[in-house]
Coordinates of C-alpha atoms and ligand atoms in Angstrom, one line a residue:
M1 CA 119.2 97.0 111.2
S2 CA 115.4 97.9 112.5
F3 CA 112.8 95.0 112.1
Q4 CA 111.0 97.5 109.5
D5 CA 114.2 97.7 107.6
E6 CA 115.1 93.8 107.6
V7 CA 111.4 93.2 106.3
K8 CA 112.4 95.7 103.4
A9 CA 115.5 94.2 102.6
L10 CA 114.1 90.6 102.5
K11 CA 111.1 91.6 100.3
E12 CA 113.5 93.2 98.0
R13 CA 113.5 90.0 95.5
G14 CA 109.9 91.3 94.5
D15 CA 107.9 88.1 94.6
I16 CA 106.9 88.4 98.4
V17 CA 104.2 90.1 99.9
L18 CA 103.5 90.4 103.9
V19 CA 99.9 90.8 105.0
A20 CA 98.7 91.2 108.6
H21 CA 95.5 91.0 110.5
N22 CA 94.2 94.1 112.4
Y23 CA 95.2 92.3 115.8
Q24 CA 98.9 91.6 114.7
I25 CA 101.2 93.6 116.9
G26 CA 101.9 97.0 115.7
P27 CA 105.5 96.5 114.2
I28 CA 104.2 93.6 112.3
Q29 CA 101.1 95.7 111.0
D30 CA 103.6 98.6 110.1
A31 CA 105.9 96.4 108.2
A32 CA 103.0 94.7 106.3
D33 CA 102.3 95.6 102.7
Y34 CA 98.7 95.4 103.8
A35 CA 96.8 95.2 106.9
G36 CA 93.2 94.4 107.4
D37 CA 90.1 92.5 108.2
S38 CA 89.5 88.9 107.4
F39 CA 87.4 89.7 104.2
G40 CA 89.7 92.6 103.1
L41 CA 92.7 90.5 103.3
A42 CA 91.2 87.6 101.6
K43 CA 90.3 89.7 98.8
K44 CA 93.6 91.6 98.5
V45 CA 95.7 88.1 98.4
T46 CA 93.4 87.2 95.4
E47 CA 93.9 90.6 93.7
L48 CA 97.9 90.2 94.0
D49 CA 100.4 89.1 91.3
V50 CA 102.7 87.6 93.5
E51 CA 104.3 84.0 94.2
Y52 CA 104.7 84.3 98.0
V53 CA 102.4 85.5 100.5
V54 CA 103.3 85.5 104.3
F55 CA 100.3 85.8 106.2
C56 CA 100.4 87.1 109.7
G57 CA 97.1 86.0 111.4
V58 CA 95.6 82.8 112.7
D59 CA 95.4 79.5 111.0
F60 CA 91.8 79.8 109.2
M61 CA 93.0 83.3 107.4
A62 CA 96.1 81.6 106.0
E63 CA 94.0 78.7 104.8
S64 CA 91.5 80.7 103.2
A65 CA 94.1 82.6 101.4
L66 CA 95.5 79.4 99.9
I67 CA 92.2 77.8 99.3
L68 CA 91.3 81.0 97.2
N69 CA 95.0 81.1 95.7
T70 CA 96.2 77.8 94.8
D71 CA 98.7 79.5 92.3
K72 CA 100.4 81.1 95.4
T73 CA 102.6 79.7 98.1
V74 CA 101.1 80.7 101.5
I75 CA 103.5 81.0 104.3
H76 CA 102.1 81.0 108.1
P77 CA 104.9 82.3 110.3
E78 CA 103.4 80.2 113.4
P79 CA 101.2 77.2 112.6
K80 CA 100.3 77.1 116.1
A81 CA 98.7 80.4 116.0
R82 CA 95.0 78.8 115.8
C83 CA 91.6 80.4 116.4
P84 CA 89.9 78.4 119.2
M85 CA 86.4 79.2 118.0
A86 CA 87.2 77.4 114.6
A87 CA 87.8 74.2 116.9
M88 CA 84.3 74.3 118.5
V89 CA 82.9 72.4 115.6
D90 CA 82.4 68.9 116.0
I91 CA 82.6 67.4 112.4
D92 CA 80.4 64.3 113.1
E93 CA 78.0 66.6 115.0
L94 CA 77.9 68.6 111.8
R95 CA 77.3 66.1 109.5
E96 CA 74.6 64.4 111.6
F97 CA 72.6 67.8 111.7
K98 CA 73.0 67.9 107.9
R99 CA 71.6 64.2 107.5
K100 CA 68.8 65.2 109.6
N101 CA 68.1 68.7 108.0
P102 CA 68.6 68.3 104.3
D103 CA 66.6 71.3 103.6
T104 CA 68.9 73.6 105.7
A105 CA 71.6 76.0 104.5
V106 CA 74.9 75.8 106.2
V107 CA 76.8 78.8 106.9
S108 CA 80.0 78.9 108.3
Y109 CA 82.0 81.8 109.6
V110 CA 85.4 81.8 108.2
N111 CA 86.5 81.1 111.5
T112 CA 86.3 77.8 110.9
N113 CA 88.7 74.9 109.9
V114 CA 88.7 73.4 106.4
E115 CA 86.8 70.3 107.1
T116 CA 84.0 72.5 108.2
K117 CA 84.1 74.7 105.5
A118 CA 84.1 71.7 103.3
E119 CA 80.6 70.9 104.5
S120 CA 79.3 74.3 104.3
D121 CA 77.2 76.0 101.5
V122 CA 78.6 79.3 101.9
C123 CA 80.9 81.2 104.5
C124 CA 80.9 84.6 105.7
T125 CA 83.1 87.0 107.6
S126 CA 82.0 89.7 110.4
S127 CA 81.8 92.1 107.6
N128 CA 79.2 90.4 105.5
A129 CA 77.3 87.9 107.5
V130 CA 74.1 89.7 107.4
K131 CA 74.4 90.2 103.7
V132 CA 75.4 86.5 103.1
V133 CA 72.3 85.0 105.1
K134 CA 69.8 87.5 103.5
S135 CA 71.0 86.2 100.1
L136 CA 70.2 82.6 100.7
R137 CA 66.9 81.1 98.8
E138 CA 66.8 78.5 101.7
H139 CA 64.3 79.4 104.6
K140 CA 66.2 77.3 107.2
V141 CA 69.6 78.3 108.1
L142 CA 72.4 76.7 110.5
F143 CA 74.9 79.2 111.3
L144 CA 78.2 78.4 113.1
P145 CA 80.3 78.7 115.0
D146 CA 79.8 81.9 116.6
R147 CA 76.6 82.1 118.7
N148 CA 77.1 85.9 119.1
L149 CA 77.4 86.8 115.5
G150 CA 74.8 84.4 114.9
D151 CA 72.4 86.4 117.2
Y152 CA 73.8 89.7 115.7
I153 CA 72.5 88.4 112.3
T154 CA 69.1 87.3 113.6
R155 CA 68.3 91.1 114.3
F156 CA 68.5 91.8 110.7
V157 CA 66.9 88.7 109.1
K158 CA 63.4 88.0 110.1
D159 CA 62.2 85.9 107.5
K160 CA 64.3 83.0 108.3
E161 CA 64.5 80.3 110.8
I162 CA 68.1 80.4 111.9
T163 CA 69.7 77.8 114.3
L164 CA 72.8 78.8 116.0
W165 CA 75.8 76.5 117.1
E166 CA 77.1 77.1 120.4
G167 CA 80.8 78.4 119.6
Y168 CA 82.1 81.6 120.8
C169 CA 85.2 83.8 120.9
G170 CA 86.5 83.9 124.5
T171 CA 88.4 87.1 123.7
H172 CA 85.1 89.0 122.6
D173 CA 82.7 86.9 125.0
N174 CA 84.5 88.3 128.0
I175 CA 83.5 92.0 127.3
T176 CA 81.1 93.0 129.8
V177 CA 78.4 95.7 129.8
K178 CA 79.7 96.6 133.3
S179 CA 83.1 97.5 132.1
I180 CA 81.7 99.5 129.2
M181 CA 79.2 101.4 131.4
E182 CA 81.8 102.1 133.9
L183 CA 83.8 104.2 130.9
K184 CA 80.5 105.7 129.7
D185 CA 80.1 107.0 133.4
R186 CA 83.4 108.6 133.1
Y187 CA 82.9 109.7 129.8
P188 CA 79.2 110.1 128.7
D189 CA 80.1 111.4 125.3
A190 CA 82.1 108.5 124.3
E191 CA 80.9 106.5 121.3
V192 CA 80.7 102.6 121.7
L193 CA 82.0 100.6 119.0
V194 CA 82.0 96.9 119.3
H195 CA 82.6 93.8 116.9
P196 CA 79.5 91.4 116.4
E197 CA 81.6 88.5 118.2
C198 CA 80.7 90.3 121.6
K199 CA 77.7 89.0 123.6
P200 CA 74.2 90.4 122.4
E201 CA 73.8 92.5 125.6
V202 CA 77.1 94.1 124.5
V203 CA 75.8 94.8 121.2
D204 CA 72.6 96.1 122.6
I205 CA 74.5 99.2 124.1
A206 CA 76.7 99.9 121.1
D207 CA 76.5 102.9 118.8
Y208 CA 78.3 101.0 116.1
V209 CA 78.9 97.0 115.5
G210 CA 81.1 96.0 112.6
S211 CA 84.2 93.9 111.3
T212 CA 87.6 95.3 112.5
A213 CA 88.2 97.2 109.4
G214 CA 84.5 98.8 109.8
M215 CA 85.5 99.7 113.4
L216 CA 88.8 101.5 112.1
K217 CA 86.8 103.5 109.6
R218 CA 84.0 104.4 112.0
A219 CA 86.7 105.5 114.4
V220 CA 88.4 107.7 111.9
E221 CA 85.2 109.3 110.8
S222 CA 83.4 109.5 113.9
H223 CA 82.9 113.2 115.3
A224 CA 83.3 111.9 118.9
K225 CA 86.7 112.7 120.6
R226 CA 86.6 109.5 122.8
L227 CA 85.7 106.0 121.9
I228 CA 85.2 103.0 123.7
I229 CA 86.3 99.9 121.6
G230 CA 84.9 96.3 122.1
T231 CA 87.3 94.2 120.3
E232 CA 91.0 93.1 120.8
M233 CA 93.4 95.8 122.1
E234 CA 95.7 95.9 119.0
M235 CA 93.1 97.7 117.2
G236 CA 94.0 100.7 119.0
H237 CA 97.5 100.5 116.9
R238 CA 96.0 102.0 113.7
M239 CA 93.2 103.9 115.3
R240 CA 95.8 106.1 117.3
I241 CA 97.8 106.4 114.1
Q242 CA 94.9 107.3 111.8
A243 CA 92.9 109.3 114.5
P244 CA 95.9 110.9 116.4
D245 CA 93.4 113.5 118.1
K246 CA 90.9 110.9 119.8
E247 CA 91.3 108.6 122.8
F248 CA 90.5 105.0 122.7
Y249 CA 89.5 102.7 125.8
F250 CA 89.5 99.0 125.7
P251 CA 87.2 97.7 128.5
D252 CA 88.5 94.3 129.8
D253 CA 91.6 94.7 127.9
P254 CA 90.8 91.7 125.4
L255 CA 93.8 89.8 123.9
C256 CA 93.7 87.0 121.5
Q257 CA 96.8 85.0 122.5
N258 CA 97.1 82.9 119.4
M259 CA 97.2 86.3 117.4
K260 CA 100.4 87.1 119.6
K261 CA 102.0 83.9 118.6
I262 CA 103.2 85.5 115.5
T263 CA 106.3 87.3 116.6
T264 CA 109.0 89.8 114.5
D265 CA 111.5 86.9 114.9
K266 CA 109.0 84.5 113.3
V267 CA 108.0 86.7 110.6
L268 CA 111.7 87.4 109.6
R269 CA 112.3 83.5 109.6
S270 CA 109.6 83.2 107.5
L271 CA 110.8 85.9 104.8
K272 CA 114.0 84.3 104.9
E273 CA 113.4 80.7 104.5
L274 CA 109.8 80.7 102.9
Q275 CA 108.5 78.5 105.8
P276 CA 106.3 77.1 107.2
V277 CA 104.1 76.6 103.9
V278 CA 100.5 76.1 104.5
D279 CA 99.5 72.7 103.1
I280 CA 96.1 71.2 102.8
D281 CA 94.8 68.1 101.1
K282 CA 93.8 68.9 97.7
K283 CA 90.2 67.1 97.6
L284 CA 89.4 68.9 101.0
M285 CA 90.7 72.1 99.4
E286 CA 88.3 71.9 96.3
R287 CA 85.1 71.4 98.7
A288 CA 86.1 74.2 100.9
R289 CA 86.8 76.5 97.8
K290 CA 83.2 76.8 96.6
P291 CA 81.8 78.2 99.9
L292 CA 84.6 80.5 100.1
E293 CA 84.4 81.8 96.6
R294 CA 80.5 82.2 96.9
M295 CA 81.4 84.5 100.0
M296 CA 83.6 86.5 98.0
E297 CA 81.1 87.1 95.3
I298 CA 78.7 88.3 97.5
G299 CA 81.2 91.0 98.6
R300 CA 81.4 92.9 101.6
G301 CA 78.8 94.4 103.9
N302 CA 80.5 96.9 105.9
Ligands
13P401 P1 87.4 90.6 111.4 O1 86.9 89.8 110.0 O2 86.5 91.6 111.6 O3 88.8 91.1 111.1 O4 87.2 89.5 112.6 C1 88.1 88.6 112.7 C2 88.4 88.0 113.9 O5 88.9 86.9 114.2 C3 87.7 88.8 115.2 O6 87.9 88.1 116.3
SF4_402 FE1 89.6 83.7 117.0 FE2 88.7 85.3 118.9 FE3 91.1 85.5 118.2 FE4 89.3 86.2 116.5 S1 89.9 87.3 118.4 S2 91.2 85.0 116.1 S3 87.7 85.0 117.0 S4 90.0 83.7 119.4

């Protein structure tokens, strides 16, 4: 039986949904009931009336799904699939900052661990980071952990004092202007689409900056025949399916090793055994829910 057929057979019981982030390998995205960006998946899981959610993505995504849906059982096929940027916040340093700056709002990217969320006023994803920061009453803001997404926010929010944490995503931070310009020299008509986790100088030369779902939408709607994509290479999977007449180029071959720790075998095992279950301390979860719910209320930006 093919992987797709095995997944279908295991889901026949009707109480399991399979969701996958846009960086999951093609076969997993194809087998999923829903594929999307961090915000879209968090929203979708909340809307579903289902008992089990098998979440194919990195740890913070599965954790957020549980925090927002304690009535569901969230299963993460490989708990070692962890976003390294989420680990770039030292919780004692954050608490010390808050103690010294009680008038500063703490905005944390969803790419953070539960302890960091519990210390935050509001969360955001790449799709609504600008909208979230603009919505704040406070003049002073600490944005963490991604300095590149933080820099992107400062381009649109001029009336606030924004302090940036020194975190970054290695996958995106390694994408260079040089590689993009080499492709631009070869294909001058190509449009450049990048994720806001890219360095500021990469964002400077982009025609479009947005979340993974935003980039997919733009790739499909764009009039350009060739597109240079500044994000994880697996984005090419659905771009090529949804825009088969276009060509996609990924400078520097960006790869998120952690996303790739979820394999088809692990997905099948999770569907069969309904394990490993995401489990978070209840008190911590209560505190982390508020900033996540506030983010969901603010809604998607792009
Ligand atoms: P999106 O929310 O745009 O899907 O991004 C998540 C992520 O981890 C990007 O590296
Ligand atoms: Fe984390 Fe970067 Fe992977 Fe996204 S691409 S999950 S930010 S390491």
